Amino acid sequence: MIKHQERVKKWKLATEKSMQRFPERKERFETSSKFEISRLYGADQVNYDIEKLGLPGEYPYTRGIQPTMYRARYWTMRQYAGFGSAEETNKRFRYLLQQGQTGLSVAFDLPTQIGYDSDHSMSKGEVGKVGVAIDSLEDMEALLREIPLDQVSTSMTINAPASVLLAMYIVVAEKQGISPDKISGTIQNDILKEYIARGTYIFPPKPSMRLITDIFAYCKEQVPKWNTISISGYHIREAGANAVQELAFTIANGKAYVDAAIEAGLNIDDFAPRLAFFFNAHNQFFEEIAKFRAARRIWAKLMKDTYGAQNPKSWQLRFHTQTGGSTLTAQQPDNNIVRVTLQALAAVMGGTQSLHTNSRDEALALPTEDSARIALRTQQIIAHESGVADTVDPLAGSYYVEHLTDVMEEEAGKYLEKIESLGGAVAAVEQGYMQREIHHTAYETQKAIEKGEEIIVGMNSFTLENEVRPELLRVDPTLGEKQKEKLKQLRNSRDEDRASARLETLRQGAKGTENLMPLIVDCVRDYCTIGEICGILREEFGEYAGV
Amino acid sequence: MNKKIRVLVAKPGLDGHDRGALVISQALRDYGMEVIYTGLRQTPQQIVAAAVQEDVDAIGLSCLSGAHNELFPEVMALLKERGADDIIVVGGGVIPWEDIPFLESAGVQKIFTPGTPTIETAKFIEAAVHARDGYTVSIGMEPPKKIDHIGIAVESLDEVLPFYVNTLGLKLEAIEEVPSQNVKVAFIKIGESRLELLEPLSEQSPIRQFITKRGQGVHHVALGVEGISERIGELKNAGIKMIQEKPVKGAGDASIAFIHPSSSHKVLFELCDKTEIEGGAS
């Protein structure tokens, strides 16, 4: 050991001497979170504590939540898709399943996400644009036609009206003859990050948290294989946060949901195993891997030590990953395939449970079928050709990665303390704390790019004079009218008295404290629309106005 | 004195992605503008009402949801209805190239695609507002590099040349005729610049008219520039009147154009681009 230290000392001296002739590219190297990166990492920076790393499938899960990881089964390749009508999206889903995709992921249009029917005045121009338009059970039936709901797992990016979409899914399964305990999937259901970063909130925090804990309680009894929430750092990162902010704010939000559920009288081990997470895979390869590993360790400690959960499933942080949409450039869009490959590789090295790879043309429009296929093929190449999935946590023991994992945990801890001191995540959101932190980082990033301190290939360096403009996907502009027509017919053909009675019962429920999920399932079954259901809740709960 | 430019940054429709809107708001503020940000989920009616009430010079619309083709033109139509269509409107977000001509024909002045530096947007808004208000300010482009030459109107070259060459000891470079201006020109080299002595060749020559009106003497100052066509465009955008709206061939094969003295406080300026003659932009 002494001998080795002597050698390192000599190496440092020799290196510093040679640097006088060959200086380094910059004075200070840093990660996206502004940690300084050393020239070299060695055994002296890393604390090889087996307790801290654990073994795969063992607390604190730094090395992954399963003992065999991808040697047993690859991550779920789950491409987020949805546009236009339910029928069109159903076609894309069946195409993706045929191409070897193993799970569905539904993108909804903005009116659906904000609880407006397609014929609402606020829906103008938005129907079917960023996802599929769902007004009633009828649309959901068309969306899932001929897809065996007991064989695929479905992730739905839906937050404020998550109860309504989950209710629709349950009823469609019922109609296929599949009982709720056989279906599996995820609803995003993460309202806090909507206030912070994504913007599709409806109700104020308090009733929103109630809707969420109602779902936790309902699914525990009725839909036990459903992931009741996907606590999302993804959008926080897209809004401009750095890696440590993404990590810390996500964990802080997770804590807030756990607190709310406990306050609602739930037992931690009854709902914690169904909590899922959703992270971004951004550009800085090693920092991202460290972020995923640190996330597992932080969550495991929190659940076991702070909350006293007994079930190991409660300790495990399972997560979905999507590559970073805001890293894509509109310029030279084919370069994005390479960015996505590196980001996807980081997610896999970090032990993700499922993955969405972005398409090359997403800075310009929704992806075309060709682009979506290349994105899926990227995952398949990583899985089947690169060999990275053949051993568990291959980067463990890397001086650098272990050091970064420790730093991520430590720095996230500082943010968590700060948020705690503000009264927890809900209070911090209401004070605009996270929003300000994120905006500050976003603006710094923009300035660094404009000054050329941060190089974006094809955009601020290595640019082309004459860009080739790719073919883009167009959404049927008449869809809004078609959805309106469908709604009109629905309102004529359904049993109007039953529908109104269901809505009235929901109103009474909202005034009280009972679990709203069964009431929403009843509404949906009798073809109440999402706008009607959310309309009642808007009247009872009020609307969030932003900070 | 120019007052601060006021800009309304708005998020029409249901789109919740406000990173871009927030970043551009701060960048415009840092550039010296006053910025009002509407927050999320604004209808075109709300945006136009806010713009009118806040008396803004410009509106920046941000939309990443694909609803731009419906919402942006609606904002334009409502502005017109309210008689507020002198407000400059620009847009950004995830907007496919092929939609840009449609949006511009609806009256949006410019769409900024992803990757546009914020400073470019700020300068565009500033120039557009100044052009609307008739300010004549230098914009966008590099300032002129040097005084290429000073033009002096003379009755007769033969009469004045001895003063320049013999008395001052300057070097006569060349004498040539410029048919487009009906003049005979002598170039006298002085440092990196020149004196251009102009003798009228006919009664129609502008130099003859000048001498008749004001006598012999300094006629114009020529500014050495690059990219003369673009510069003429920028100057016109800024409300400057040009005598030639397109460059013409001047002495020494330079591309030239004159700024109308009514736009330049009575001094006649010539833009003179010799980049192509001197080997072009290398």
mmCIF file with all atom_site columns, N, CA, C and O in Angstrom, chain A residues 498-527:
data_model
loop_
_atom_site.group_PDB
_atom_site.id
_atom_site.type_symbol
_atom_site.label_atom_id
_atom_site.label_alt_id
_atom_site.label_comp_id
_atom_site.label_asym_id
_atom_site.label_entity_id
_atom_site.label_seq_id
_atom_site.pdbx_PDB_ins_code
_atom_site.Cartn_x
_atom_site.Cartn_y
_atom_site.Cartn_z
_atom_site.occupancy
_atom_site.B_iso_or_equiv
_atom_site.pdbx_formal_charge
_atom_site.auth_seq_id
_atom_site.auth_comp_id
_atom_site.auth_asym_id
_atom_site.auth_atom_id
_atom_site.pdbx_PDB_model_num
ATOM 1   N N  . ARG A 1 498 ? -79.428 7.786  -15.930 1.00 0.00 ? 498 ARG A N  1
ATOM 2   C CA . ARG A 1 498 ? -78.420 7.015  -15.178 1.00 0.00 ? 498 ARG A CA 1
ATOM 3   C C  . ARG A 1 498 ? -77.133 7.823  -15.064 1.00 0.00 ? 498 ARG A C  1
ATOM 4   O O  . ARG A 1 498 ? -76.527 7.913  -13.995 1.00 0.00 ? 498 ARG A O  1
ATOM 5   N N  . ALA A 1 499 ? -76.699 8.384  -16.198 1.00 0.00 ? 499 ALA A N  1
ATOM 6   C CA . ALA A 1 499 ? -75.443 9.133  -16.199 1.00 0.00 ? 499 ALA A CA 1
ATOM 7   C C  . ALA A 1 499 ? -75.521 10.299 -15.211 1.00 0.00 ? 499 ALA A C  1
ATOM 8   O O  . ALA A 1 499 ? -74.594 10.499 -14.406 1.00 0.00 ? 499 ALA A O  1
ATOM 9   N N  . SER A 1 500 ? -76.636 11.043 -15.218 1.00 0.00 ? 500 SER A N  1
ATOM 10  C CA . SER A 1 500 ? -76.748 12.185 -14.304 1.00 0.00 ? 500 SER A CA 1
ATOM 11  C C  . SER A 1 500 ? -76.770 11.724 -12.850 1.00 0.00 ? 500 SER A C  1
ATOM 12  O O  . SER A 1 500 ? -76.183 12.370 -11.983 1.00 0.00 ? 500 SER A O  1
ATOM 13  N N  . ALA A 1 501 ? -77.462 10.601 -12.611 1.00 0.00 ? 501 ALA A N  1
ATOM 14  C CA . ALA A 1 501 ? -77.533 10.088 -11.240 1.00 0.00 ? 501 ALA A CA 1
ATOM 15  C C  . ALA A 1 501 ? -76.127 9.726  -10.737 1.00 0.00 ? 501 ALA A C  1
ATOM 16  O O  . ALA A 1 501 ? -75.752 10.025 -9.598  1.00 0.00 ? 501 ALA A O  1
ATOM 17  N N  . ARG A 1 502 ? -75.339 9.087  -11.618 1.00 0.00 ? 502 ARG A N  1
ATOM 18  C CA . ARG A 1 502 ? -73.971 8.703  -11.246 1.00 0.00 ? 502 ARG A CA 1
ATOM 19  C C  . ARG A 1 502 ? -73.150 9.941  -10.889 1.00 0.00 ? 502 ARG A C  1
ATOM 20  O O  . ARG A 1 502 ? -72.396 9.947  -9.922  1.00 0.00 ? 502 ARG A O  1
ATOM 21  N N  . LEU A 1 503 ? -73.314 10.980 -11.701 1.00 0.00 ? 503 LEU A N  1
ATOM 22  C CA . LEU A 1 503 ? -72.545 12.204 -11.466 1.00 0.00 ? 503 LEU A CA 1
ATOM 23  C C  . LEU A 1 503 ? -72.962 12.857 -10.144 1.00 0.00 ? 503 LEU A C  1
ATOM 24  O O  . LEU A 1 503 ? -72.128 13.373 -9.403  1.00 0.00 ? 503 LEU A O  1
ATOM 25  N N  . GLU A 1 504 ? -74.248 12.794 -9.856  1.00 0.00 ? 504 GLU A N  1
ATOM 26  C CA . GLU A 1 504 ? -74.734 13.387 -8.607  1.00 0.00 ? 504 GLU A CA 1
ATOM 27  C C  . GLU A 1 504 ? -74.161 12.625 -7.401  1.00 0.00 ? 504 GLU A C  1
ATOM 28  O O  . GLU A 1 504 ? -73.752 13.240 -6.408  1.00 0.00 ? 504 GLU A O  1
ATOM 29  N N  . THR A 1 505 ? -74.113 11.291 -7.524  1.00 0.00 ? 505 THR A N  1
ATOM 30  C CA . THR A 1 505 ? -73.539 10.488 -6.438  1.00 0.00 ? 505 THR A CA 1
ATOM 31  C C  . THR A 1 505 ? -72.065 10.858 -6.238  1.00 0.00 ? 505 THR A C  1
ATOM 32  O O  . THR A 1 505 ? -71.587 10.963 -5.104  1.00 0.00 ? 505 THR A O  1
ATOM 33  N N  . LEU A 1 506 ? -71.388 11.054 -7.357  1.00 0.00 ? 506 LEU A N  1
ATOM 34  C CA . LEU A 1 506 ? -69.971 11.441 -7.267  1.00 0.00 ? 506 LEU A CA 1
ATOM 35  C C  . LEU A 1 506 ? -69.843 12.790 -6.544  1.00 0.00 ? 506 LEU A C  1
ATOM 36  O O  . LEU A 1 506 ? -68.968 12.972 -5.694  1.00 0.00 ? 506 LEU A O  1
ATOM 37  N N  . ARG A 1 507 ? -70.744 13.699 -6.862  1.00 0.00 ? 507 ARG A N  1
ATOM 38  C CA . ARG A 1 507 ? -70.683 15.016 -6.207  1.00 0.00 ? 507 ARG A CA 1
ATOM 39  C C  . ARG A 1 507 ? -70.821 14.872 -4.692  1.00 0.00 ? 507 ARG A C  1
ATOM 40  O O  . ARG A 1 507 ? -70.052 15.470 -3.933  1.00 0.00 ? 507 ARG A O  1
ATOM 41  N N  . GLN A 1 508 ? -71.784 14.067 -4.280  1.00 0.00 ? 508 GLN A N  1
ATOM 42  C CA . GLN A 1 508 ? -71.986 13.863 -2.833  1.00 0.00 ? 508 GLN A CA 1
ATOM 43  C C  . GLN A 1 508 ? -70.745 13.244 -2.194  1.00 0.00 ? 508 GLN A C  1
ATOM 44  O O  . GLN A 1 508 ? -70.327 13.633 -1.119  1.00 0.00 ? 508 GLN A O  1
ATOM 45  N N  . GLY A 1 509 ? -70.179 12.267 -2.933  1.00 0.00 ? 509 GLY A N  1
ATOM 46  C CA . GLY A 1 509 ? -68.957 11.620 -2.434  1.00 0.00 ? 509 GLY A CA 1
ATOM 47  C C  . GLY A 1 509 ? -67.827 12.623 -2.263  1.00 0.00 ? 509 GLY A C  1
ATOM 48  O O  . GLY A 1 509 ? -67.094 12.607 -1.266  1.00 0.00 ? 509 GLY A O  1
ATOM 49  N N  . ALA A 1 510 ? -67.702 13.525 -3.232  1.00 0.00 ? 510 ALA A N  1
ATOM 50  C CA . ALA A 1 510 ? -66.612 14.507 -3.190  1.00 0.00 ? 510 ALA A CA 1
ATOM 51  C C  . ALA A 1 510 ? -66.777 15.457 -2.014  1.00 0.00 ? 510 ALA A C  1
ATOM 52  O O  . ALA A 1 510 ? -65.800 15.918 -1.432  1.00 0.00 ? 510 ALA A O  1
ATOM 53  N N  . LYS A 1 511 ? -68.032 15.719 -1.668  1.00 0.00 ? 511 LYS A N  1
ATOM 54  C CA . LYS A 1 511 ? -68.281 16.598 -0.509  1.00 0.00 ? 511 LYS A CA 1
ATOM 55  C C  . LYS A 1 511 ? -67.848 15.910 0.788   1.00 0.00 ? 511 LYS A C  1
ATOM 56  O O  . LYS A 1 511 ? -67.440 16.582 1.734   1.00 0.00 ? 511 LYS A O  1
ATOM 57  N N  . GLY A 1 512 ? -67.963 14.566 0.827   1.00 0.00 ? 512 GLY A N  1
ATOM 58  C CA . GLY A 1 512 ? -67.618 13.824 2.033   1.00 0.00 ? 512 GLY A CA 1
ATOM 59  C C  . GLY A 1 512 ? -66.185 13.325 1.990   1.00 0.00 ? 512 GLY A C  1
ATOM 60  O O  . GLY A 1 512 ? -65.312 13.969 1.398   1.00 0.00 ? 512 GLY A O  1
ATOM 61  N N  . THR A 1 513 ? -65.963 12.177 2.611   1.00 0.00 ? 513 THR A N  1
ATOM 62  C CA . THR A 1 513 ? -64.586 11.672 2.697   1.00 0.00 ? 513 THR A CA 1
ATOM 63  C C  . THR A 1 513 ? -64.444 10.262 2.137   1.00 0.00 ? 513 THR A C  1
ATOM 64  O O  . THR A 1 513 ? -63.363 9.680  2.197   1.00 0.00 ? 513 THR A O  1
ATOM 65  N N  . GLU A 1 514 ? -65.525 9.690  1.594   1.00 0.00 ? 514 GLU A N  1
ATOM 66  C CA . GLU A 1 514 ? -65.412 8.290  1.140   1.00 0.00 ? 514 GLU A CA 1
ATOM 67  C C  . GLU A 1 514 ? -64.470 8.166  -0.059  1.00 0.00 ? 514 GLU A C  1
ATOM 68  O O  . GLU A 1 514 ? -64.149 9.162  -0.723  1.00 0.00 ? 514 GLU A O  1
ATOM 69  N N  . ASN A 1 515 ? -64.036 6.942  -0.317  1.00 0.00 ? 515 ASN A N  1
ATOM 70  C CA . ASN A 1 515 ? -63.143 6.686  -1.448  1.00 0.00 ? 515 ASN A CA 1
ATOM 71  C C  . ASN A 1 515 ? -63.903 6.939  -2.755  1.00 0.00 ? 515 ASN A C  1
ATOM 72  O O  . ASN A 1 515 ? -64.973 6.363  -2.996  1.00 0.00 ? 515 ASN A O  1
ATOM 73  N N  . LEU A 1 516 ? -63.342 7.799  -3.611  1.00 0.00 ? 516 LEU A N  1
ATOM 74  C CA . LEU A 1 516 ? -64.053 8.201  -4.829  1.00 0.00 ? 516 LEU A CA 1
ATOM 75  C C  . LEU A 1 516 ? -63.888 7.216  -5.986  1.00 0.00 ? 516 LEU A C  1
ATOM 76  O O  . LEU A 1 516 ? -64.632 7.275  -6.960  1.00 0.00 ? 516 LEU A O  1
ATOM 77  N N  . MET A 1 517 ? -62.917 6.325  -5.889  1.00 0.00 ? 517 MET A N  1
ATOM 78  C CA . MET A 1 517 ? -62.660 5.418  -7.026  1.00 0.00 ? 517 MET A CA 1
ATOM 79  C C  . MET A 1 517 ? -63.894 4.609  -7.440  1.00 0.00 ? 517 MET A C  1
ATOM 80  O O  . MET A 1 517 ? -64.231 4.579  -8.631  1.00 0.00 ? 517 MET A O  1
ATOM 81  N N  . PRO A 1 518 ? -64.593 3.930  -6.493  1.00 0.00 ? 518 PRO A N  1
ATOM 82  C CA . PRO A 1 518 ? -65.750 3.135  -6.940  1.00 0.00 ? 518 PRO A CA 1
ATOM 83  C C  . PRO A 1 518 ? -66.814 4.014  -7.609  1.00 0.00 ? 518 PRO A C  1
ATOM 84  O O  . PRO A 1 518 ? -67.446 3.579  -8.572  1.00 0.00 ? 518 PRO A O  1
ATOM 85  N N  . LEU A 1 519 ? -66.967 5.228  -7.136  1.00 0.00 ? 519 LEU A N  1
ATOM 86  C CA . LEU A 1 519 ? -67.972 6.123  -7.720  1.00 0.00 ? 519 LEU A CA 1
ATOM 87  C C  . LEU A 1 519 ? -67.575 6.519  -9.144  1.00 0.00 ? 519 LEU A C  1
ATOM 88  O O  . LEU A 1 519 ? -68.428 6.636  -10.032 1.00 0.00 ? 519 LEU A O  1
ATOM 89  N N  . ILE A 1 520 ? -66.281 6.714  -9.346  1.00 0.00 ? 520 ILE A N  1
ATOM 90  C CA . ILE A 1 520 ? -65.814 7.081  -10.685 1.00 0.00 ? 520 ILE A CA 1
ATOM 91  C C  . ILE A 1 520 ? -65.954 5.892  -11.641 1.00 0.00 ? 520 ILE A C  1
ATOM 92  O O  . ILE A 1 520 ? -66.341 6.050  -12.801 1.00 0.00 ? 520 ILE A O  1
ATOM 93  N N  . VAL A 1 521 ? -65.675 4.693  -11.141 1.00 0.00 ? 521 VAL A N  1
ATOM 94  C CA . VAL A 1 521 ? -65.869 3.496  -11.969 1.00 0.00 ? 521 VAL A CA 1
ATOM 95  C C  . VAL A 1 521 ? -67.334 3.417  -12.418 1.00 0.00 ? 521 VAL A C  1
ATOM 96  O O  . VAL A 1 521 ? -67.623 3.149  -13.591 1.00 0.00 ? 521 VAL A O  1
ATOM 97  N N  . ASP A 1 522 ? -68.247 3.693  -11.522 1.00 0.00 ? 522 ASP A N  1
ATOM 98  C CA . ASP A 1 522 ? -69.679 3.676  -11.885 1.00 0.00 ? 522 ASP A CA 1
ATOM 99  C C  . ASP A 1 522 ? -70.000 4.725  -12.947 1.00 0.00 ? 522 ASP A C  1
ATOM 100 O O  . ASP A 1 522 ? -70.738 4.461  -13.898 1.00 0.00 ? 522 ASP A O  1
ATOM 101 N N  . CYS A 1 523 ? -69.468 5.912  -12.782 1.00 0.00 ? 523 CYS A N  1
ATOM 102 C CA . CYS A 1 523 ? -69.698 6.981  -13.762 1.00 0.00 ? 523 CYS A CA 1
ATOM 103 C C  . CYS A 1 523 ? -69.223 6.549  -15.144 1.00 0.00 ? 523 CYS A C  1
ATOM 104 O O  . CYS A 1 523 ? -69.929 6.707  -16.147 1.00 0.00 ? 523 CYS A O  1
ATOM 105 N N  . VAL A 1 524 ? -68.028 6.015  -15.173 1.00 0.00 ? 524 VAL A N  1
ATOM 106 C CA . VAL A 1 524 ? -67.409 5.634  -16.435 1.00 0.00 ? 524 VAL A CA 1
ATOM 107 C C  . VAL A 1 524 ? -68.216 4.534  -17.122 1.00 0.00 ? 524 VAL A C  1
ATOM 108 O O  . VAL A 1 524 ? -68.444 4.571  -18.331 1.00 0.00 ? 524 VAL A O  1
ATOM 109 N N  . ARG A 1 525 ? -68.656 3.585  -16.324 1.00 0.00 ? 525 ARG A N  1
ATOM 110 C CA . ARG A 1 525 ? -69.389 2.449  -16.881 1.00 0.00 ? 525 ARG A CA 1
ATOM 111 C C  . ARG A 1 525 ? -70.668 2.920  -17.568 1.00 0.00 ? 525 ARG A C  1
ATOM 112 O O  . ARG A 1 525 ? -71.083 2.366  -18.581 1.00 0.00 ? 525 ARG A O  1
ATOM 113 N N  . ASP A 1 526 ? -71.263 3.965  -17.036 1.00 0.00 ? 526 ASP A N  1
ATOM 114 C CA . ASP A 1 526 ? -72.492 4.495  -17.644 1.00 0.00 ? 526 ASP A CA 1
ATOM 115 C C  . ASP A 1 526 ? -72.207 5.643  -18.619 1.00 0.00 ? 526 ASP A C  1
ATOM 116 O O  . ASP A 1 526 ? -73.066 6.458  -18.908 1.00 0.00 ? 526 ASP A O  1
ATOM 117 N N  . TYR A 1 527 ? -70.989 5.656  -19.102 1.00 0.00 ? 527 TYR A N  1
ATOM 118 C CA . TYR A 1 527 ? -70.593 6.562  -20.191 1.00 0.00 ? 527 TYR A CA 1
ATOM 119 C C  . TYR A 1 527 ? -70.649 8.048  -19.842 1.00 0.00 ? 527 TYR A C  1
ATOM 120 O O  . TYR A 1 527 ? -70.933 8.880  -20.703 1.00 0.00 ? 527 TYR A O  1
#
